[in-house]
Short mmCIF file of C-alpha atoms and ligand atoms in Angstrom, two decimals:
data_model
loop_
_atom_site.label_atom_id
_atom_site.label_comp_id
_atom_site.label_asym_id
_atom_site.label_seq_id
_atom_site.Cartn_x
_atom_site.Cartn_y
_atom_site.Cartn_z
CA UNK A 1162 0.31 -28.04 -25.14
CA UNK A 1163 -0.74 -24.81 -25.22
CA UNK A 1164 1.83 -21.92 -26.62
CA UNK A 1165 0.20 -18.36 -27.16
CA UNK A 1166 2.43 -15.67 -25.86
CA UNK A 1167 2.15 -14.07 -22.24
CA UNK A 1168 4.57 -11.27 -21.73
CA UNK A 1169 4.60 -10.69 -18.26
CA UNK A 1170 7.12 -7.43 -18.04
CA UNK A 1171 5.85 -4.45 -20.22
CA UNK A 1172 5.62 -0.64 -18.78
CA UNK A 1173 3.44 1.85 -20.13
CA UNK A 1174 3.34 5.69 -19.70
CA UNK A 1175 2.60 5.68 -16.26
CA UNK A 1176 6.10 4.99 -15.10
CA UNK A 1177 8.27 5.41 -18.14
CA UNK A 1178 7.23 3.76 -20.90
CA UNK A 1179 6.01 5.55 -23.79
CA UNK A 1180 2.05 4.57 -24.59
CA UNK A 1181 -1.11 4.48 -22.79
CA UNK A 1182 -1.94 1.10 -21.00
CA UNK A 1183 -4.67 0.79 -23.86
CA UNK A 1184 -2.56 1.56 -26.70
CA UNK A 1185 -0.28 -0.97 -24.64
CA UNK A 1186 -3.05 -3.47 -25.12
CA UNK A 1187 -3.63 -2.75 -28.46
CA UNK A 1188 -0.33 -3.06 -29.38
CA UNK A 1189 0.21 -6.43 -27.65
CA UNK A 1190 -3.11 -8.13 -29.38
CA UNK A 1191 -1.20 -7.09 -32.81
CA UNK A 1192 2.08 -8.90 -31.16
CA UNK A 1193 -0.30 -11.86 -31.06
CA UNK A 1194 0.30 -11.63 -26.90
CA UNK A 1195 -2.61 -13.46 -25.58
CA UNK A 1196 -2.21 -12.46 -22.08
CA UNK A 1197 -0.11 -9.60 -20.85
CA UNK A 1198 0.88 -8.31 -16.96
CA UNK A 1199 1.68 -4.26 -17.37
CA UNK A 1200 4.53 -4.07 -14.43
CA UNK A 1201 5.41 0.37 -14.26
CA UNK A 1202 8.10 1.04 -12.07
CA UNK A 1203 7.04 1.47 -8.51
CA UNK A 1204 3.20 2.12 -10.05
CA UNK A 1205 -0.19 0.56 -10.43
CA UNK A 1206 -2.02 3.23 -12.15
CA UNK A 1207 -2.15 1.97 -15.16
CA UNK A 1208 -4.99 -0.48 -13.83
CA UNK A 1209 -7.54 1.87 -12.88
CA UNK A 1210 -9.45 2.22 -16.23
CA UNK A 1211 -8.23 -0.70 -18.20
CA UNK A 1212 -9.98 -3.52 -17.88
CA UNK A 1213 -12.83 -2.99 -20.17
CA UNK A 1214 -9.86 -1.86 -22.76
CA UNK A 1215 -8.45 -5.63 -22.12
CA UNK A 1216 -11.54 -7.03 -22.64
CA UNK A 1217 -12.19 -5.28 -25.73
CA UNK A 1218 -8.91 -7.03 -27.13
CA UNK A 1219 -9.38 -10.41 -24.94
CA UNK A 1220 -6.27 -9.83 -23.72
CA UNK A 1221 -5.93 -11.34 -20.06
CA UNK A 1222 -4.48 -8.87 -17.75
CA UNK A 1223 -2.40 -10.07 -14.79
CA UNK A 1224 -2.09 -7.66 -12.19
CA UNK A 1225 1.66 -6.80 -11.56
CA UNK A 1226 4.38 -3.89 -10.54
CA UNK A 1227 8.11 -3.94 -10.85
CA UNK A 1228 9.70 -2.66 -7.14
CA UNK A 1229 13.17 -1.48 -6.95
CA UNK A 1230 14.66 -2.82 -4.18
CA UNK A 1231 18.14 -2.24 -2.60
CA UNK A 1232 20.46 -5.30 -1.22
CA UNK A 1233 24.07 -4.78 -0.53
CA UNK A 1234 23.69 -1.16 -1.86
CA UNK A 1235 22.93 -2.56 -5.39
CA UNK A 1236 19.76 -1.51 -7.11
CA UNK A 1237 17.15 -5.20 -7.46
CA UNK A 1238 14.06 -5.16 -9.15
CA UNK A 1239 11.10 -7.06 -8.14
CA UNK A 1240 8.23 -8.30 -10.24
CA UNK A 1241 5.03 -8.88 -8.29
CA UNK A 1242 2.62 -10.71 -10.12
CA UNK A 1243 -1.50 -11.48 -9.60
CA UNK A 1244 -1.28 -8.61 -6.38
CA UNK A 1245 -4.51 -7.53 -5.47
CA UNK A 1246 -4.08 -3.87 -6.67
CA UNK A 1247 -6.71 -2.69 -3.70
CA UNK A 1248 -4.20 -3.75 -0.77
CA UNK A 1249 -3.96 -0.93 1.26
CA UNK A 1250 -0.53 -1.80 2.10
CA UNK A 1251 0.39 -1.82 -1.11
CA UNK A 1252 -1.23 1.28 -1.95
CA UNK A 1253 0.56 3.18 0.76
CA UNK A 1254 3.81 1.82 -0.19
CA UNK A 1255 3.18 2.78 -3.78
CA UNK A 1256 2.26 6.32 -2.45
CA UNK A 1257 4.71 7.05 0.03
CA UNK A 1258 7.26 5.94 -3.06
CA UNK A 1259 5.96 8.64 -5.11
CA UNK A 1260 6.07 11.62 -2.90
CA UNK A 1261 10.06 10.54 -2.25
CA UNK A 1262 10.65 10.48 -5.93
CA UNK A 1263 8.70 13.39 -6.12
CA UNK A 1264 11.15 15.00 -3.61
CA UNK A 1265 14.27 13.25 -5.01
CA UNK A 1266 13.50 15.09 -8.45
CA UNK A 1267 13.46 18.36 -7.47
CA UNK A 1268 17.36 17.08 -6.05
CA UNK A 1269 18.20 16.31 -9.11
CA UNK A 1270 16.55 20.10 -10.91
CA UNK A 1271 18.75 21.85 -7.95
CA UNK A 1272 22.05 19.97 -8.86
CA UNK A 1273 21.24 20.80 -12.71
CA UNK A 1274 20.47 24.47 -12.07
CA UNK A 1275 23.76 24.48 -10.30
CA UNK A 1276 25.56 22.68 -13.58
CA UNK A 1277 23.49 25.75 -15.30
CA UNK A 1278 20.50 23.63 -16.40
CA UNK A 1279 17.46 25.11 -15.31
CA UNK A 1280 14.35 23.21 -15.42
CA UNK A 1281 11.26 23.60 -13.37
CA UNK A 1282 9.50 20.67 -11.47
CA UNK A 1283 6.44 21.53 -13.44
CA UNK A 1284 7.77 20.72 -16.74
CA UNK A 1285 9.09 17.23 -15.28
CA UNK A 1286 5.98 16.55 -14.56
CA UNK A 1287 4.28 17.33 -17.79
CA UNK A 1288 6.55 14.87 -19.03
CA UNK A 1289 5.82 12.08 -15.61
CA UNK A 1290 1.68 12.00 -16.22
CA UNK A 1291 1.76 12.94 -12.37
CA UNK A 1292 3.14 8.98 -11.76
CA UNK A 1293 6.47 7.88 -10.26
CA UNK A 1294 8.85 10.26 -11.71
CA UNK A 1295 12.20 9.63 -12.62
CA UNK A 1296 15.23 10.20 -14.43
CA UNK A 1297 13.67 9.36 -17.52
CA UNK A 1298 11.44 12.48 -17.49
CA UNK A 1299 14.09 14.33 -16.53
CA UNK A 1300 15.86 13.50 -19.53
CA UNK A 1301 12.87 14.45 -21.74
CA UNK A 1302 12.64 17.39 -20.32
CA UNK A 1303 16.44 18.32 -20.85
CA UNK A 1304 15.93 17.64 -24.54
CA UNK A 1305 13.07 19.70 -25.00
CA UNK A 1306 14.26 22.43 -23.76
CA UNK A 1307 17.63 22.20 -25.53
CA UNK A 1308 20.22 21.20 -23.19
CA UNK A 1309 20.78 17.68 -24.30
CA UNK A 1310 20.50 16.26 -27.79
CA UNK A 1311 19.20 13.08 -26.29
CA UNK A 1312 18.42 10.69 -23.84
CA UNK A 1313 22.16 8.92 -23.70
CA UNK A 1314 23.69 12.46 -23.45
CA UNK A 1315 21.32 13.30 -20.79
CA UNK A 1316 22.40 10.13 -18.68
CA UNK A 1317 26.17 10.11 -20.30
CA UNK A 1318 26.69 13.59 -18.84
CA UNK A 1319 24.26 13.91 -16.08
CA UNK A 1320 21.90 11.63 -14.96
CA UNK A 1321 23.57 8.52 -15.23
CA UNK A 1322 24.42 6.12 -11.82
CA UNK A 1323 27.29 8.71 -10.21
CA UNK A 1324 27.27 11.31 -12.66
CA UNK A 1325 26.91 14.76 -11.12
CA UNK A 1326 23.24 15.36 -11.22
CA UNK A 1327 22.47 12.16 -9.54
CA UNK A 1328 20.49 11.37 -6.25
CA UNK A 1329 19.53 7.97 -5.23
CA UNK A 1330 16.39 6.82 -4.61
CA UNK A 1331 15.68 5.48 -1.37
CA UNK A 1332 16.02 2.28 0.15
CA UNK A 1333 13.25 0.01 0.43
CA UNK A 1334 15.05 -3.54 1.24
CA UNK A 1335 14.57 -6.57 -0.46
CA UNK A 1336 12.74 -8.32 2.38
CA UNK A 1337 10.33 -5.69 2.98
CA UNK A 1338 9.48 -5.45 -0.71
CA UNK A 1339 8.78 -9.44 -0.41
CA UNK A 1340 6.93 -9.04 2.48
CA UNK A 1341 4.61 -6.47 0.41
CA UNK A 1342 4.23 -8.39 -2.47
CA UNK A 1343 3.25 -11.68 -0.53
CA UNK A 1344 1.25 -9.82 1.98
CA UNK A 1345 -0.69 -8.21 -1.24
CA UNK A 1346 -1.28 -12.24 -2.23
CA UNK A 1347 1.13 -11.93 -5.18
CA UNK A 1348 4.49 -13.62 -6.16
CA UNK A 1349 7.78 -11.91 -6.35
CA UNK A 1350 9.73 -12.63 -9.11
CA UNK A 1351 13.87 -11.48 -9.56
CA UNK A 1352 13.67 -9.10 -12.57
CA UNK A 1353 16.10 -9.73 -15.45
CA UNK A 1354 18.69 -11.21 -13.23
CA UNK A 1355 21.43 -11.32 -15.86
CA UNK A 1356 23.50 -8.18 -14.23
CA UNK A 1357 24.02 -9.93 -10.98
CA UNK A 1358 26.53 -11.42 -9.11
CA UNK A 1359 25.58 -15.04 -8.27
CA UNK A 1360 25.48 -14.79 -4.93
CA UNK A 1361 23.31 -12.06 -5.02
CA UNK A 1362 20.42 -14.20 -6.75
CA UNK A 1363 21.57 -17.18 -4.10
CA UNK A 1364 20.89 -14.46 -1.62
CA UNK A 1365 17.64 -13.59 -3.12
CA UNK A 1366 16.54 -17.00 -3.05
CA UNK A 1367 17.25 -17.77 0.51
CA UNK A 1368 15.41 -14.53 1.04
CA UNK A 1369 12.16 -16.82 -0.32
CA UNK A 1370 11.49 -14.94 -4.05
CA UNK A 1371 9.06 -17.33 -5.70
CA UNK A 1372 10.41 -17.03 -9.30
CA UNK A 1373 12.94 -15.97 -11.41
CA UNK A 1374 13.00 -13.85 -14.82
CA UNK A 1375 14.59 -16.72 -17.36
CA UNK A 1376 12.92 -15.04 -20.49
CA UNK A 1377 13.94 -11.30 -20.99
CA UNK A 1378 15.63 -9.24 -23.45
CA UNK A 1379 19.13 -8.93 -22.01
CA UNK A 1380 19.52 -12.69 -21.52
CA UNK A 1381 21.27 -14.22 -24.14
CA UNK A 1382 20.84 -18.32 -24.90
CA UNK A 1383 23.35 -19.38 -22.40
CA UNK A 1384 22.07 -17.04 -19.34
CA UNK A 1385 17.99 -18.69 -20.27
CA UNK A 1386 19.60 -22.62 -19.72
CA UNK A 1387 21.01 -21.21 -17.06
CA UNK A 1388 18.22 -19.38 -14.75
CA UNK A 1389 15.70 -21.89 -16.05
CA UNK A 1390 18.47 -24.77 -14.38
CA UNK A 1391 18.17 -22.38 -11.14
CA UNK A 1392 14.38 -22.85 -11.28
CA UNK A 1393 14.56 -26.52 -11.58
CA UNK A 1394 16.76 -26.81 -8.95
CA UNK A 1395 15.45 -25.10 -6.60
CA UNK A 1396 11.54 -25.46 -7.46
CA UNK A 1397 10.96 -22.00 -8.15
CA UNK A 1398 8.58 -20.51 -11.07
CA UNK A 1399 9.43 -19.27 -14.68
CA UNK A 1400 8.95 -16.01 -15.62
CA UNK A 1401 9.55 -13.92 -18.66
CA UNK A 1402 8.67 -11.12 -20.80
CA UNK A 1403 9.50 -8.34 -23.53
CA UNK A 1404 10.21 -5.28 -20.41
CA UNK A 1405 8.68 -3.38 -23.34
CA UNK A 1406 8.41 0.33 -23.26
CA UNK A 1407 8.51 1.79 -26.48
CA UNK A 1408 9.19 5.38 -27.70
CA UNK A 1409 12.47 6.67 -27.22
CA UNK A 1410 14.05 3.17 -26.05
CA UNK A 1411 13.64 1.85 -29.47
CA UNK A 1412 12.30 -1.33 -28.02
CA UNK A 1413 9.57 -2.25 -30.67
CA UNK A 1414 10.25 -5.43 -32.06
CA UNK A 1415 10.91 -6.81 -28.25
CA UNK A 1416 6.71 -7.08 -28.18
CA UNK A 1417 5.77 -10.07 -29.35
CA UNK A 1418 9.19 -11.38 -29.26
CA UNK A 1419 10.03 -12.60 -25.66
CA UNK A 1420 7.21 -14.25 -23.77
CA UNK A 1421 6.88 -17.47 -21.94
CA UNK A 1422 3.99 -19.96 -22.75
CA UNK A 1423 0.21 -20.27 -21.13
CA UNK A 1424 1.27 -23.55 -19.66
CA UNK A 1425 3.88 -21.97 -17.69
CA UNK A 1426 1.68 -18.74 -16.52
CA UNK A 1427 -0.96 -21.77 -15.46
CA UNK A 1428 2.14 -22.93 -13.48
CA UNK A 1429 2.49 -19.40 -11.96
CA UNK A 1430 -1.57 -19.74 -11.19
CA UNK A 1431 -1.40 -23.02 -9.60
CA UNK A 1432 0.90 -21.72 -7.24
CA UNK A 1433 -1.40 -18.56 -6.25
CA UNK A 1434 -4.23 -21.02 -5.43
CA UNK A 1435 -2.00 -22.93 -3.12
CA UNK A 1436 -0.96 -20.11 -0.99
P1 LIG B 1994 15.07 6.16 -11.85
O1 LIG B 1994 14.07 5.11 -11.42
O2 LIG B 1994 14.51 7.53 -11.75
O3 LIG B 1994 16.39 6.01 -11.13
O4 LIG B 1994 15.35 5.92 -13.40
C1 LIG B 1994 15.79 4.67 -13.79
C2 LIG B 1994 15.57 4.55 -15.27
O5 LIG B 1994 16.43 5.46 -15.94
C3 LIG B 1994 15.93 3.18 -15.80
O6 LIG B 1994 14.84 2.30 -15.76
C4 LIG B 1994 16.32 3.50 -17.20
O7 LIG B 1994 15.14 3.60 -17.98
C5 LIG B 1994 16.91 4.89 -17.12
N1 LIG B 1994 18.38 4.87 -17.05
C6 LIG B 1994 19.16 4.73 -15.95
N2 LIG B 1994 20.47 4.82 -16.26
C7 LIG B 1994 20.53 5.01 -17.59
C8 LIG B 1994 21.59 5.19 -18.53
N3 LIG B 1994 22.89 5.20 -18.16
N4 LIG B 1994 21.26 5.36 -19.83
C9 LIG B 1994 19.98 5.37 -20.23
N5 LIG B 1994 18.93 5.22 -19.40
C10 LIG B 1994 19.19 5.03 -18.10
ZN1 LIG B 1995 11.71 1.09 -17.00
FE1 LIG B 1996 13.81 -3.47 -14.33
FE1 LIG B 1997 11.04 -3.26 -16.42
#
């Protein structure tokens, strides 16, 4: 049996996670994480110039990008794993995802300005790296410049799901996000399923996701016998992972500290060569 760590959920600065991918990597070889998927938000930048970083560290890198999806006007994130990042589908999804969030977040600046928080689209970006901005860079920005005293206040009082600076993102539906992923020749995995309604993930599996998230932070001992009974059940793959982003999340001892096992991502593999 084979047992070194793979954490396959971590973000990185590139969506909105606080280090480089390499400082990612490094940090994961000192969290003994043998190999290690980097899954941004709606981004696969963070693979452009990181290989030779992951091979400095022996770190095995699984390509992979967590999609927010819509079903039933709830917000579902998708993991794809092992996509080939140079599908052009996936590229021009991952772009045309960007510009909206790019046009959502100047939304969001005009509803501030109007709640007399002025902000510029510029200094967002500062704080996005140019990569799938979001609220979380809005909220940076608000504390820098004084207007929150930090992140919670930012979403308590205006950011947050309804609160009066918000704007949704827009809908990309669950099936179209699976079509994506497969179409890319990667997996789709339920993110951190724990929030949902049953029939929601029943719904998700009829939809034909290939795996579930059993391992992740918010999933308490009860909710991991439980998803990994769903897998069984319904022959479906194991996932897991830390969701890592570090910084201002105070997230740091999550490295290192949720993974599944190499037999299971060999699992995972078997089922790539099969498709
Ligand atoms: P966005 O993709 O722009 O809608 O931003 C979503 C991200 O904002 C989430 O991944 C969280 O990191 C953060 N977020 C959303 N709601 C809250 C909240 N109430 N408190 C703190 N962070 C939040
Ligand atoms: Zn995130
Ligand atoms: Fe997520
Ligand atoms: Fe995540």
């Amino acid at each position: 049996m084979n047992y070194s760590k793979v954490d396959l959920h971590t973000h990185t600065n590139l969506s909105d996670g606080a280090f480089t991918p390499c400082e990612l990597i490094e940090l994961a070889y000192k969290n003994g994480i043998q190999a290690l998927s980097i899954t941004d938000h709606d981004s696969i930048n963070a693979y452009d110039e990181i290989f030779e970083c992951a091979n400095d560290y022996k770190i095995e890198l699984i390509p992979g990008v967590e999609i927010s999806t819509d079903l039933e006007d709830k917000e579902i994130h998708l993991l794809g794993l092992f996509i080939n990042l140079e599908s052009d589908e996936l590229k021009k999804y991952l772009n045309f995802f960007r510009e909206e969030r790019f046009h959502r977040a100047k939304r969001i600046i005009n509803k501030l300005k109007n709640l007399g928080i002025s902000i510029s689209i510029d200094e967002v970006l500062d704080n996005s790296q140019n990569s799938a901005i979001g609220r979380p860079h809005i909220a940076y920005t608000m504390i820098e410049k004084g207007y929150v005293k930090n992140y919670q206040e930012a979403f308590e009082r205006y950011l947050g799901d309804y609160s009066p600076a918000y704007e949704r993102k827009i809908h990309v539906s669950v099936q179209s996000a699976l079509k994506l992923i497969s179409e890319a020749g990667g997996l789709s995995f339920v993110a951190h399923p724990g929030y949902m309604k049953e029939n929601i993930l029943q719904k998700l599996i009829e939809y034909g996701i290939d795996g579930i998230e059993v391992v992740h932070p918010s999933h308490n001992e009860n909710q991991i016998q439980f998803y990994r009974g769903i897998v069984n059940q319904y022959c479906l793959l194991e996932t897991g992972g830390s969701d890592f982003h570090g910084g201002k999340k105070m997230d740091f001892e999550n490295l290192g500290k949720y993974f599944i096992n190499y037999n299971q991502l060999s699992a995972i593999k078997n089922m790539i060569h099969k498709k």
